[in-house]
Each structure stands twice: as C-alpha cells, then as structure tokens.
PDB file of C-alpha atoms and ligand atoms in Angstrom:
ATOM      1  CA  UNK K   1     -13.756  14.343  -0.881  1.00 97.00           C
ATOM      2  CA  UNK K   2     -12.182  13.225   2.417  1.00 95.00           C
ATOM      3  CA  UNK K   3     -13.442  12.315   5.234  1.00 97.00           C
ATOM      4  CA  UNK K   4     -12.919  10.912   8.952  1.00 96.00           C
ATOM      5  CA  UNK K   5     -14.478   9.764  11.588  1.00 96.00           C
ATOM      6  CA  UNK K   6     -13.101  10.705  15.467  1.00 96.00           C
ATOM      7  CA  UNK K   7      -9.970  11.686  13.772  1.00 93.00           C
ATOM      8  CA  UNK K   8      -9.285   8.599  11.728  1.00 89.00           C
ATOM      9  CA  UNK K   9      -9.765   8.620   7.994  1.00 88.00           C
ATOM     10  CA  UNK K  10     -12.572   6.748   6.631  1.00 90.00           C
ATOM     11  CA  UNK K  11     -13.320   7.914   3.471  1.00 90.00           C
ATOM     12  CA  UNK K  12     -12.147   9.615   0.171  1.00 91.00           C
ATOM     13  CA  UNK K  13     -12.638   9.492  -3.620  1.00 93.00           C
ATOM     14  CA  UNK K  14     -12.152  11.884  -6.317  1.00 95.00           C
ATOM     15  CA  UNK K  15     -13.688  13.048  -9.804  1.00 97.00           C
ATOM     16  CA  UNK K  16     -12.935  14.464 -12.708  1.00 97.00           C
ATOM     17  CA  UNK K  17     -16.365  15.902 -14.339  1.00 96.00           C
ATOM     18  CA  UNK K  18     -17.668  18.401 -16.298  1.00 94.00           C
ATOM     19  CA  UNK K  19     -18.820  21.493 -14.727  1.00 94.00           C
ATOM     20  CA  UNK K  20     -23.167  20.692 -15.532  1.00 96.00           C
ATOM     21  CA  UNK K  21     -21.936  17.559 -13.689  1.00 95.00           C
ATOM     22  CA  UNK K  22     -20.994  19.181 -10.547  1.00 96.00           C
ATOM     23  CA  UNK K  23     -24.046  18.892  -8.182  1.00 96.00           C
ATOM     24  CA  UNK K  24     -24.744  15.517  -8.917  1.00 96.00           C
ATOM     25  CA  UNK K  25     -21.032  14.079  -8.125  1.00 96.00           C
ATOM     26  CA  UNK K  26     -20.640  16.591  -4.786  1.00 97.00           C
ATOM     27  CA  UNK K  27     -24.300  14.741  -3.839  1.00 96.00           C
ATOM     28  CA  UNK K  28     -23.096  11.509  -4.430  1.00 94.00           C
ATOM     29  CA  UNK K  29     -19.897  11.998  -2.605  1.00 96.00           C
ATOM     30  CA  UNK K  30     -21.627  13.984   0.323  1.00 96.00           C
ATOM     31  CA  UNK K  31     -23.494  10.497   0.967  1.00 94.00           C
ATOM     32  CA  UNK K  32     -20.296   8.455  -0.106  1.00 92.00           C
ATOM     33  CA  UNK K  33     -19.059   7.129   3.379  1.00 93.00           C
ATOM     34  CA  UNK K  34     -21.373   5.495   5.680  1.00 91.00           C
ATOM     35  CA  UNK K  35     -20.278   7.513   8.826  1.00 95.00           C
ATOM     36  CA  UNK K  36     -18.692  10.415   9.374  1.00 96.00           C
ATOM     37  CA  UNK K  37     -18.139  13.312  11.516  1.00 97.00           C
ATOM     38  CA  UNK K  38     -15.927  15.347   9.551  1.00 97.00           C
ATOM     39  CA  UNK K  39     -16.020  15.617   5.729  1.00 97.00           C
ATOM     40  CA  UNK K  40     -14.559  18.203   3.512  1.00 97.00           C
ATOM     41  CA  UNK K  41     -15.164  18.358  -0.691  1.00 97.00           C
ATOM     42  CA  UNK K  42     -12.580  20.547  -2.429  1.00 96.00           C
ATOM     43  CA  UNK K  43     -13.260  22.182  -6.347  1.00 96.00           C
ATOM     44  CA  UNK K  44     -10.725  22.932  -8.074  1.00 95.00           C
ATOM     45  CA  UNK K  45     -10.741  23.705 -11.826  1.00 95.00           C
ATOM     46  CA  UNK K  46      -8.223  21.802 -14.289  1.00 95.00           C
ATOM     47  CA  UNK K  47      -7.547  23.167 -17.351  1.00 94.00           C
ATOM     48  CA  UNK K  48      -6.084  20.170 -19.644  1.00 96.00           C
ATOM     49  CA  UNK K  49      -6.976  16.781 -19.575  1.00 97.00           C
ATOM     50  CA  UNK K  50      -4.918  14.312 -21.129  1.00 98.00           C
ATOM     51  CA  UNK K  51      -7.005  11.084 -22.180  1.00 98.00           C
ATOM     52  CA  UNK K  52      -5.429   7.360 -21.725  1.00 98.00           C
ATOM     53  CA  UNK K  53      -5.939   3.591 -22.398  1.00 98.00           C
ATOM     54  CA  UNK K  54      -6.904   1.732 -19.337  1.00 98.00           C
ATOM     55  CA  UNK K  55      -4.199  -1.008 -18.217  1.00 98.00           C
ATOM     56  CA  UNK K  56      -5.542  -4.573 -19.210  1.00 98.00           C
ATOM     57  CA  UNK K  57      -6.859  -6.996 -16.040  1.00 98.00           C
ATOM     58  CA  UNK K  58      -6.688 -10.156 -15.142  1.00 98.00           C
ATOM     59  CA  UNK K  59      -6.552 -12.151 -12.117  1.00 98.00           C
ATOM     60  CA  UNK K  60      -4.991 -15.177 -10.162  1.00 98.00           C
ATOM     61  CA  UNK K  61      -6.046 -16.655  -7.272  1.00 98.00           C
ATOM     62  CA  UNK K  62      -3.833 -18.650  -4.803  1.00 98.00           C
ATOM     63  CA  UNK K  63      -4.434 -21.173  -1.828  1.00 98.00           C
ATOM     64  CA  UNK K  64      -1.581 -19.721   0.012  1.00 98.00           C
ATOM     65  CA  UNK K  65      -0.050 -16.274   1.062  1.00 98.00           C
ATOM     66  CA  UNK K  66       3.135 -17.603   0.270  1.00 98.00           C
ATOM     67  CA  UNK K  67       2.563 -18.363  -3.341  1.00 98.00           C
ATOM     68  CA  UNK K  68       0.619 -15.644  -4.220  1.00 98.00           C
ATOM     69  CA  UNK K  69       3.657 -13.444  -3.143  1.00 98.00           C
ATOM     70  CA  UNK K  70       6.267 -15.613  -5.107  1.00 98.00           C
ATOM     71  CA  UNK K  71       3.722 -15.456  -8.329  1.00 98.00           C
ATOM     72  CA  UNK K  72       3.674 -11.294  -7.316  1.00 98.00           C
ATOM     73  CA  UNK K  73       7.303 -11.420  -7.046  1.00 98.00           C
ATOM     74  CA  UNK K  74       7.791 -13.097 -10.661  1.00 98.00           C
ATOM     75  CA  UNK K  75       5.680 -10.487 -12.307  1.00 98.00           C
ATOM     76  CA  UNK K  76       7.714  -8.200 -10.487  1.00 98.00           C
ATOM     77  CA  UNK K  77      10.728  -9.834 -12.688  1.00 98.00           C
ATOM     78  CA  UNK K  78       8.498 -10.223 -15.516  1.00 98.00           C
ATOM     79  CA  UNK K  79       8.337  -6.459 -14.846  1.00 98.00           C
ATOM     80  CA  UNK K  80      11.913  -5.472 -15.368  1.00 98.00           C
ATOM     81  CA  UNK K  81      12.925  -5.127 -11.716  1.00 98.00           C
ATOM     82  CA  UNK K  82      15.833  -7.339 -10.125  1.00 98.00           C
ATOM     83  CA  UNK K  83      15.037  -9.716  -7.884  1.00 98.00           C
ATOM     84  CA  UNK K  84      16.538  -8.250  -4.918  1.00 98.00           C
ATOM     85  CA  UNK K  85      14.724  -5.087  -5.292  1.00 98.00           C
ATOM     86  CA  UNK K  86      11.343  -6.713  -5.557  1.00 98.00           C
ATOM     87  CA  UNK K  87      12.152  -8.546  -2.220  1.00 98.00           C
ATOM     88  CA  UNK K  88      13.125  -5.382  -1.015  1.00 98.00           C
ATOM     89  CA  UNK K  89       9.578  -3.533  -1.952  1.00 98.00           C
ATOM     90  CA  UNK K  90       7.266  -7.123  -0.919  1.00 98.00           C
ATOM     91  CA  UNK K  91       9.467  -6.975   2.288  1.00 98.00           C
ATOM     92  CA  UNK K  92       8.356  -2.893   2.881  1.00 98.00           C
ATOM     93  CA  UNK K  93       4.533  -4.143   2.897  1.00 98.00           C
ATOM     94  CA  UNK K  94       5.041  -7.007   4.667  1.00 98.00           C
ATOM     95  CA  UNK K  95       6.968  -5.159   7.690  1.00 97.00           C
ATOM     96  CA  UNK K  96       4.953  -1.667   7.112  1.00 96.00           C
ATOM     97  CA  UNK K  97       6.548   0.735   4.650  1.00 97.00           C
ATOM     98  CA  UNK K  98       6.486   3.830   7.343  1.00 96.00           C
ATOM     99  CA  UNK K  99       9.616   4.474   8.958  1.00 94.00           C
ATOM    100  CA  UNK K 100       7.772   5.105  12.328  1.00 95.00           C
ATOM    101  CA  UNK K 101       5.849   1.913  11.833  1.00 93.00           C
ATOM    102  CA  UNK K 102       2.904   0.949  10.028  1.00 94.00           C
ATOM    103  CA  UNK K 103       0.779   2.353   6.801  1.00 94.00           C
ATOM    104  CA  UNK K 104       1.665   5.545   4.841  1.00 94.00           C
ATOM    105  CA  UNK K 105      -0.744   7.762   2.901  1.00 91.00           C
ATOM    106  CA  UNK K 106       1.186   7.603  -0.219  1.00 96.00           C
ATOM    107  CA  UNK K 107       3.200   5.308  -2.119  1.00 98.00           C
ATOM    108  CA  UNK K 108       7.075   4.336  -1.683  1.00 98.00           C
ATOM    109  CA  UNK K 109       9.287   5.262  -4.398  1.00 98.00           C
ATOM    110  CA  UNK K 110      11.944   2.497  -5.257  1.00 98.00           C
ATOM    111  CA  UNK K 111      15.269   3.326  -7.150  1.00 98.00           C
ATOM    112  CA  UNK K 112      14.262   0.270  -9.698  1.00 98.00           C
ATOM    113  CA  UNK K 113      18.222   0.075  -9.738  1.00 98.00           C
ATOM    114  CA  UNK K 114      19.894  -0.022  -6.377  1.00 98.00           C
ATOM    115  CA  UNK K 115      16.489  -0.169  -4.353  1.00 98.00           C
ATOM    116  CA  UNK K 116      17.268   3.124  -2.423  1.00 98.00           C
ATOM    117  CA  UNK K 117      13.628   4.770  -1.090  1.00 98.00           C
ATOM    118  CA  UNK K 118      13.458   8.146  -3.404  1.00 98.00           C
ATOM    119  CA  UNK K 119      10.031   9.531  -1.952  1.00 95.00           C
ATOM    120  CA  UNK K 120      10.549  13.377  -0.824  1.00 93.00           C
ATOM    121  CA  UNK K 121       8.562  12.441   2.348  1.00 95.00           C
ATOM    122  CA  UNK K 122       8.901   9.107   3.907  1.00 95.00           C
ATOM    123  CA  UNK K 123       6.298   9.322   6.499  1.00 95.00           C
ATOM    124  CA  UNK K 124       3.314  10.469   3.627  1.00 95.00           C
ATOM    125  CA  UNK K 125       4.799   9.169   0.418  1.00 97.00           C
ATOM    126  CA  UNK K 126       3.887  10.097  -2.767  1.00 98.00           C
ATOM    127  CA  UNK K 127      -0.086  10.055  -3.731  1.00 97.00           C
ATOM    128  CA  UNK K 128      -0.893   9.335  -7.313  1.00 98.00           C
ATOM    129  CA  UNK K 129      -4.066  12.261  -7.819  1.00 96.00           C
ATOM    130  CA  UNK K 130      -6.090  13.963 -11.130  1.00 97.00           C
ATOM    131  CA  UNK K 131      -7.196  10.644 -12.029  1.00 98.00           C
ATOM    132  CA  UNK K 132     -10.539   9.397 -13.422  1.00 98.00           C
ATOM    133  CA  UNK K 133     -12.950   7.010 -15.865  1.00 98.00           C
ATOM    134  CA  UNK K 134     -14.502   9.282 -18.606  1.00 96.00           C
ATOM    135  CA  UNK K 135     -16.872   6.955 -18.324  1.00 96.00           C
ATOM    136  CA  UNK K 136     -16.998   6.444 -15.150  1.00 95.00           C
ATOM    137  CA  UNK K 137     -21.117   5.169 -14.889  1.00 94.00           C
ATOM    138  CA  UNK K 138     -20.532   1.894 -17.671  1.00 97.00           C
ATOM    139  CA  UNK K 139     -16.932   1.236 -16.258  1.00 98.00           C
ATOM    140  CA  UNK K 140     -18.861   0.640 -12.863  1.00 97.00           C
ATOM    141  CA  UNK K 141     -21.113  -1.508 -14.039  1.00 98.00           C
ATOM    142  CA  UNK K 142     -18.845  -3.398 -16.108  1.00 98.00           C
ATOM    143  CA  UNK K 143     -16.834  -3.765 -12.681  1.00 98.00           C
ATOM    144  CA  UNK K 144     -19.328  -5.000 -10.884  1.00 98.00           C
ATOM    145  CA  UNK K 145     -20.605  -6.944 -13.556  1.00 97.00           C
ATOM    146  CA  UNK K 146     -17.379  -8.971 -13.991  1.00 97.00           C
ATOM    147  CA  UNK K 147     -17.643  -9.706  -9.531  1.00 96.00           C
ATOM    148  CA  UNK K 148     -15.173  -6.645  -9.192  1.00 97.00           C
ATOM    149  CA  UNK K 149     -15.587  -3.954  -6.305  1.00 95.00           C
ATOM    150  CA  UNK K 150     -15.660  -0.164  -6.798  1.00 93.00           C
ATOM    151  CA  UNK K 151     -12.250  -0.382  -4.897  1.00 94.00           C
ATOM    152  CA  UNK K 152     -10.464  -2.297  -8.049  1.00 97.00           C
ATOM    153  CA  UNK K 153     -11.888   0.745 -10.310  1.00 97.00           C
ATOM    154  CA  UNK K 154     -10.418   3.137  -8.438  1.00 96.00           C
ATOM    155  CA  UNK K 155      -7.388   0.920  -8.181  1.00 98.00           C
ATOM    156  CA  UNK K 156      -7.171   0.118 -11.990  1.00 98.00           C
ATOM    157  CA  UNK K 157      -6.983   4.353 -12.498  1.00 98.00           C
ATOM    158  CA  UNK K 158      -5.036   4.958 -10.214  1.00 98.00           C
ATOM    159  CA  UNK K 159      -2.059   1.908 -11.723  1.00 98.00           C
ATOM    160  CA  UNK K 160      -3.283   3.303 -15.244  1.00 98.00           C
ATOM    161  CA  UNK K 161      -1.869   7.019 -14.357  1.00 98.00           C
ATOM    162  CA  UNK K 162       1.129   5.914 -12.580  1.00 98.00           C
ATOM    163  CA  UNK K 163       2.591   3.562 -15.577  1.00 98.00           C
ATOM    164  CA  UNK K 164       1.638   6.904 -17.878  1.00 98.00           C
ATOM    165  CA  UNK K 165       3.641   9.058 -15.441  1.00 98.00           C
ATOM    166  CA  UNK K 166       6.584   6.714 -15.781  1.00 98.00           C
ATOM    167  CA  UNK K 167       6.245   4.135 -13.159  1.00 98.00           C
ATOM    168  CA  UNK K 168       7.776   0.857 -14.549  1.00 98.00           C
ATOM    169  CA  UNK K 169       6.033  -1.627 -12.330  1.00 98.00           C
ATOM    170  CA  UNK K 170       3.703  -1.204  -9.370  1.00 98.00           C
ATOM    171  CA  UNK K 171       3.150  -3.529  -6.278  1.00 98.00           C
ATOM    172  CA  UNK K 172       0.242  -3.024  -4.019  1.00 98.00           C
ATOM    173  CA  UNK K 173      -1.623  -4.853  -1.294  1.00 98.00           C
ATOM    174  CA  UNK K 174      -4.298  -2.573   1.202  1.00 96.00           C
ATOM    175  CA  UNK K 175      -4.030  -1.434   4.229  1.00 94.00           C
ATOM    176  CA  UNK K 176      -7.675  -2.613   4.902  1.00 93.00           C
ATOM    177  CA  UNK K 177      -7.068  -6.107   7.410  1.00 96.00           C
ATOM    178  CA  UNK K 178     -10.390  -7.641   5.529  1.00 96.00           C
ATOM    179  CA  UNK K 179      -9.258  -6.822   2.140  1.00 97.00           C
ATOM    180  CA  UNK K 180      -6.493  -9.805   0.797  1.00 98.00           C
ATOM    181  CA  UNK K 181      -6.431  -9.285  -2.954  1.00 98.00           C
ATOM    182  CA  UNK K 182      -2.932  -6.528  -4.257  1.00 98.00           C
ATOM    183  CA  UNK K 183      -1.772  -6.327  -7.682  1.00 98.00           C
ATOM    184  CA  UNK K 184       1.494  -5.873  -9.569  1.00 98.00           C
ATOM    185  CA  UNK K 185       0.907  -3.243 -12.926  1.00 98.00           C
ATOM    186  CA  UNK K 186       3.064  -2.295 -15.715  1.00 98.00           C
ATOM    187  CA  UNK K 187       2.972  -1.350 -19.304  1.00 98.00           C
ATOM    188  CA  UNK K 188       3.411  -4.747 -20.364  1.00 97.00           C
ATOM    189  CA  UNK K 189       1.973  -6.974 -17.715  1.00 98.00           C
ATOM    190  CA  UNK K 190      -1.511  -4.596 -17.433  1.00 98.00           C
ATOM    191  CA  UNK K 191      -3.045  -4.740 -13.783  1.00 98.00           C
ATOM    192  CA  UNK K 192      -2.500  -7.987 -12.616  1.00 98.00           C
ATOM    193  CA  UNK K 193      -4.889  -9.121  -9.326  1.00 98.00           C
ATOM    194  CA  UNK K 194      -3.367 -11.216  -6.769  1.00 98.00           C
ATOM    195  CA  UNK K 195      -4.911 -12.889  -4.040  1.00 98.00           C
ATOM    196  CA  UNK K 196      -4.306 -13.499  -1.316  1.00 98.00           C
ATOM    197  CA  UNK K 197      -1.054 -11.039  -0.786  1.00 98.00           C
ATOM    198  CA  UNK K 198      -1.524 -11.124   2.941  1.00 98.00           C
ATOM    199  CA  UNK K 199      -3.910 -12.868   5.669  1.00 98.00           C
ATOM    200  CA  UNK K 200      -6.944 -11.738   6.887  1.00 98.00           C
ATOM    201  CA  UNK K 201      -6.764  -9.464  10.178  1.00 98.00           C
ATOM    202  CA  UNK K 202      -3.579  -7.756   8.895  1.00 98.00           C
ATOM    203  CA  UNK K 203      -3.928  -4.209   8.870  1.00 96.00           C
ATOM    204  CA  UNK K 204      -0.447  -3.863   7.320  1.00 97.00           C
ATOM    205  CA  UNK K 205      -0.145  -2.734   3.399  1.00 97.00           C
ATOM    206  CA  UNK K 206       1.003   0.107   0.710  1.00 97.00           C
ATOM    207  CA  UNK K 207       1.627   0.889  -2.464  1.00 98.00           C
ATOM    208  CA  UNK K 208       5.477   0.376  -4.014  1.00 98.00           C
ATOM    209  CA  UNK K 209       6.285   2.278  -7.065  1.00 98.00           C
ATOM    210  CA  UNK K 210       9.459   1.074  -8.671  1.00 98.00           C
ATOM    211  CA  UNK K 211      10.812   4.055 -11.025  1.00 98.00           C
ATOM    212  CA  UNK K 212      14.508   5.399 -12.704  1.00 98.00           C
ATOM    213  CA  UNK K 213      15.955   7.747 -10.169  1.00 98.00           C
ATOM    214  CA  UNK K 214      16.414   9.656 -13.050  1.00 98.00           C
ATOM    215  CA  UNK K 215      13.393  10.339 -13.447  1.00 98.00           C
ATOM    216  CA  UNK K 216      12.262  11.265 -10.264  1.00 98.00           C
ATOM    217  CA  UNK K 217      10.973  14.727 -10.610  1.00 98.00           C
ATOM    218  CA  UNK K 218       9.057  14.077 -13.859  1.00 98.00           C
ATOM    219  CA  UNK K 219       7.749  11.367 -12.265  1.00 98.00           C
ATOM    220  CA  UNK K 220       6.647  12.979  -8.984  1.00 98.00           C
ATOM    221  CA  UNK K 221       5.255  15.879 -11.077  1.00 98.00           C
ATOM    222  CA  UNK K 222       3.454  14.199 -13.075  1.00 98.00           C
ATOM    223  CA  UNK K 223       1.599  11.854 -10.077  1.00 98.00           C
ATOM    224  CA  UNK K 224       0.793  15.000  -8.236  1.00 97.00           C
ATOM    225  CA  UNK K 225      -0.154  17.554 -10.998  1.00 96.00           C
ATOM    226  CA  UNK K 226      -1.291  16.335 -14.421  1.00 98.00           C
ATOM    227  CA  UNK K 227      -4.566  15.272 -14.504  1.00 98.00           C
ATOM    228  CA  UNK K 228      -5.960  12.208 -16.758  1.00 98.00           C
ATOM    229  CA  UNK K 229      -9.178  10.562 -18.109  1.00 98.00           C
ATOM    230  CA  UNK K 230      -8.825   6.936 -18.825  1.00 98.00           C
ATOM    231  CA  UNK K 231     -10.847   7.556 -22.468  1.00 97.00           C
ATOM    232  CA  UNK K 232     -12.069   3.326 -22.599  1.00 96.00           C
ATOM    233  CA  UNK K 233     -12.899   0.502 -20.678  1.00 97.00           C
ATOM    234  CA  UNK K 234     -10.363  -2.012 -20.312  1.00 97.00           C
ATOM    235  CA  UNK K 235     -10.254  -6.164 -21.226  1.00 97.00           C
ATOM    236  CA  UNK K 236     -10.350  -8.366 -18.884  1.00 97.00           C
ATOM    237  CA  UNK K 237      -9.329 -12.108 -18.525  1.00 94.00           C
TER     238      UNK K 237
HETATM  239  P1  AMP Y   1      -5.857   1.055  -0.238  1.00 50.50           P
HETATM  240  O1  AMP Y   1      -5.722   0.138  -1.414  1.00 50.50           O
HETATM  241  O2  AMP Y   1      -6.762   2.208  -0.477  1.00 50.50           O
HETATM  242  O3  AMP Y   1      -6.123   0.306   1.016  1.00 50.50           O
HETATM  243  O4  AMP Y   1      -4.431   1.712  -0.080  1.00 50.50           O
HETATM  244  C1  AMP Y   1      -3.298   0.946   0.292  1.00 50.50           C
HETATM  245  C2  AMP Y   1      -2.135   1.870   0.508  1.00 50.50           C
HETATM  246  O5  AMP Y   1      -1.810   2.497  -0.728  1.00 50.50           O
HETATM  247  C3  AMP Y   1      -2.381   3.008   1.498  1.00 50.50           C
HETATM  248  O6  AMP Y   1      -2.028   2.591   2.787  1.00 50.50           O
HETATM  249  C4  AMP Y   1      -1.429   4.086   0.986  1.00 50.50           C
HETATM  250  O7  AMP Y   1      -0.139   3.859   1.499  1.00 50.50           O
HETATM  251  C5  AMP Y   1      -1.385   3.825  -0.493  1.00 50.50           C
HETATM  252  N1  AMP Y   1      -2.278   4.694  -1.255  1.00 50.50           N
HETATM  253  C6  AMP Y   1      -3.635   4.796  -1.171  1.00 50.50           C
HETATM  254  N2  AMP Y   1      -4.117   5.681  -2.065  1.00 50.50           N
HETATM  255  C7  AMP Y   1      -3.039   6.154  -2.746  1.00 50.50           C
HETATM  256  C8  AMP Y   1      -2.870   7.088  -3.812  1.00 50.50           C
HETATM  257  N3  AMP Y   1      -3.901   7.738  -4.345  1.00 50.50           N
HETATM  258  N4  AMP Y   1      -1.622   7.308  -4.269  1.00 50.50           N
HETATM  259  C9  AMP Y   1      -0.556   6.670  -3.718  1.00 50.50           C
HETATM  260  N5  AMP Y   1      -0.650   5.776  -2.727  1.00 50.50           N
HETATM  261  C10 AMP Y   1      -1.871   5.519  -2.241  1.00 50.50           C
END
C-alpha cells in the first residue's frame, strides 16, 4: 500500500499473507494512514517464500548527537567496514544522500572497499521489498511491549532481509525531522538502535548499505525480488 497526500508521500507498508488473509490485511491497510487523498494497494502473488531468523536488538542511548554517531561509527568498524568508508556513508546522511539534494526513496549502495556509490539509480536508490513477520500479530505486541514503535518492526525486517541478501553492515537514520533514533545491522552485531543519530527538526536521513561490488547484482536481485518471512521473534537486550 502507498499512499500520498497533495502529492507528497505519507504512507506505505507491505504484507506478506496467506490468501484467507487477504481482506482483513487490505482493510487494515485501507485505514493505515491517517490522511490521504490518494492511495493505491497492489496484489501480487509470490510463489516461494524463504523463511529467516530475525537479527538480534538492542539499544544505546546517548546525551549527544556527536557520540551517538562516533558509537554508530565504531559498530560500523566492529562491522568490517574501514573507517574512511563509514565516514564516507555517516557523511551521505548527514549532508543528504541524493545527488540533487536531500532524501532518496531507496538505500545507497557503498563499495564496502573503495567507498564508490554502486546503486543503478542514484536519485531512487535501491528499496529492500518481499519482506515480512510470519508472525506478524505477537511480534507487534512484543514490540510494543518492550516501548518499541511499529516503525522499528518494520525496520528490524527490513535490516533482517538485507544482511540475508548479502549486505555486510547497514547504517540508517529517518528521514522523519521528529524521529532521532537510526541503527547500524549486521550478521554479527544484530540491529543495533542508536539514539540520537541526528537533532530534532532535521528532515535529512537514509539508509546506507555497505556491500562487495562483487556482488552487486546478487545483491540487488535479491533486495528487489526474493521474498522472505522472518519465521521467529527476535531477543532483545
Ligand atoms: P524511514 O526510516 O522510513 O524514515 O526511511 C529513511 C530512509 O530510508 C528513506 O528516506 C529512504 O531513503 C530509505 N528507505 C525507506 N524505506 C526503504 C526500503 N524499503 N528500502 C530501502 N531504503 C528505504
């Protein structure tokens, strides 16, 4: 489901669901966004499903911009990506990773190597899609249980799929100037929450996926087309 709202986008989620499931979801995505003059819901039928173990989370919480980006920027290391490469993808967010200025739709693909942008389409990026809880009701609640926002479940899929499809680390802050907290992912670190990665009132962020050049295509195939079902709920600390 996307939608917008006097031409600005507002809204948009996605399932994956069983086909009894169907009216239920498109119901609870027709009433998803609060307001909205244009919204469109898309079926499409997917074949295979591969099922995954959700990244681990945990969270650390800062007094200063500044420090939450250097502790972002030693996961980064912690990660496996030089240091002048992780600059390189916290400086992107900080200055807007769009070439014309400001926010993309997609991610930025890093050369984890020589820091060289690899996305197709610099403007739009790469969007990570096909990606979903299989149990998507309890993961909720646990969320929201453990003081975490529907957001952050989207967000832990979404970092879950891309280390799958080959991502070594991932560094994200939003777009959204009231929402502060990013995270750094990878296979070993899990989802790791930062806050605050930027001040309040910035409308500035992204997503930076550091991958192997040489894997580019796998990698962009696999964000785009295979879908996956995160088969458990994740631990937390
Ligand atoms: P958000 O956390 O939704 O505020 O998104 C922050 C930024 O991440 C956006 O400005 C996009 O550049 C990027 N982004 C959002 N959704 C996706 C996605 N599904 N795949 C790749 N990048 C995304």
């Amino acid at each position: 489901m996307r939608a917008s709202l006097k031409g600005r986008h507002v809204s948009g989620a996605e399932r994956i669901v069983c086909e009894e499931e169907m009216p239920a979801v498109i119901k609870e995505l027709l009433h998803r966004p609060k307001e909205h003059d244009f919204l469109k819901i898309t079926l499409e039928k997917i074949t295979h499903v591969e099922r995954i173990k959700a990244l681990s989370v945990s969270s650390f919480t800062f007094r200063e911009v500044r420090e939450a980006r250097d502790f972002a920027l030693q996961r980064l290391l912690d990660a496996g990506v030089g240091e002048k490469v992780a600059r390189l993808g916290i400086e992107l967010l900080i200055k807007g990773p769009n070439p014309k200025g400001g926010n993309m739709r997609g991610a930025v693909l890093l050369d984890i190597d020589s820091g060289e942008r690899l996305e197709p389409n610099k403007e739009r990026g790469v969007r990570t899609v096909r990606v979903d809880w299989a149990l998507r009701e309890k993961a909720k609640k646990l969320f929201l249980k453990k003081g975490l926002s529907l957001r952050t479940l989207d967000a832990v899929a979404i970092a879950t799929k891309n280390i799958h499809c080959g991502v070594k680390a991932e560094l994200c802050w939003s777009d959204d100037p009231n929402y502060l907290t990013g995270y750094v992912a990878s296979r070993k670190l899990g989802y790791v929450r930062v806050h605050p990665l930027k001040e309040k009132g910035n409308p500035l962020g992204g997503r930076i996926y550091f991958i192997s050049r040489s894997e580019l295509r796998e990698v962009v195939e696999c964000l785009e087309r295979r879908a996956f079902l995160l088969e458990d709920l994740p631990s937390f600390s």
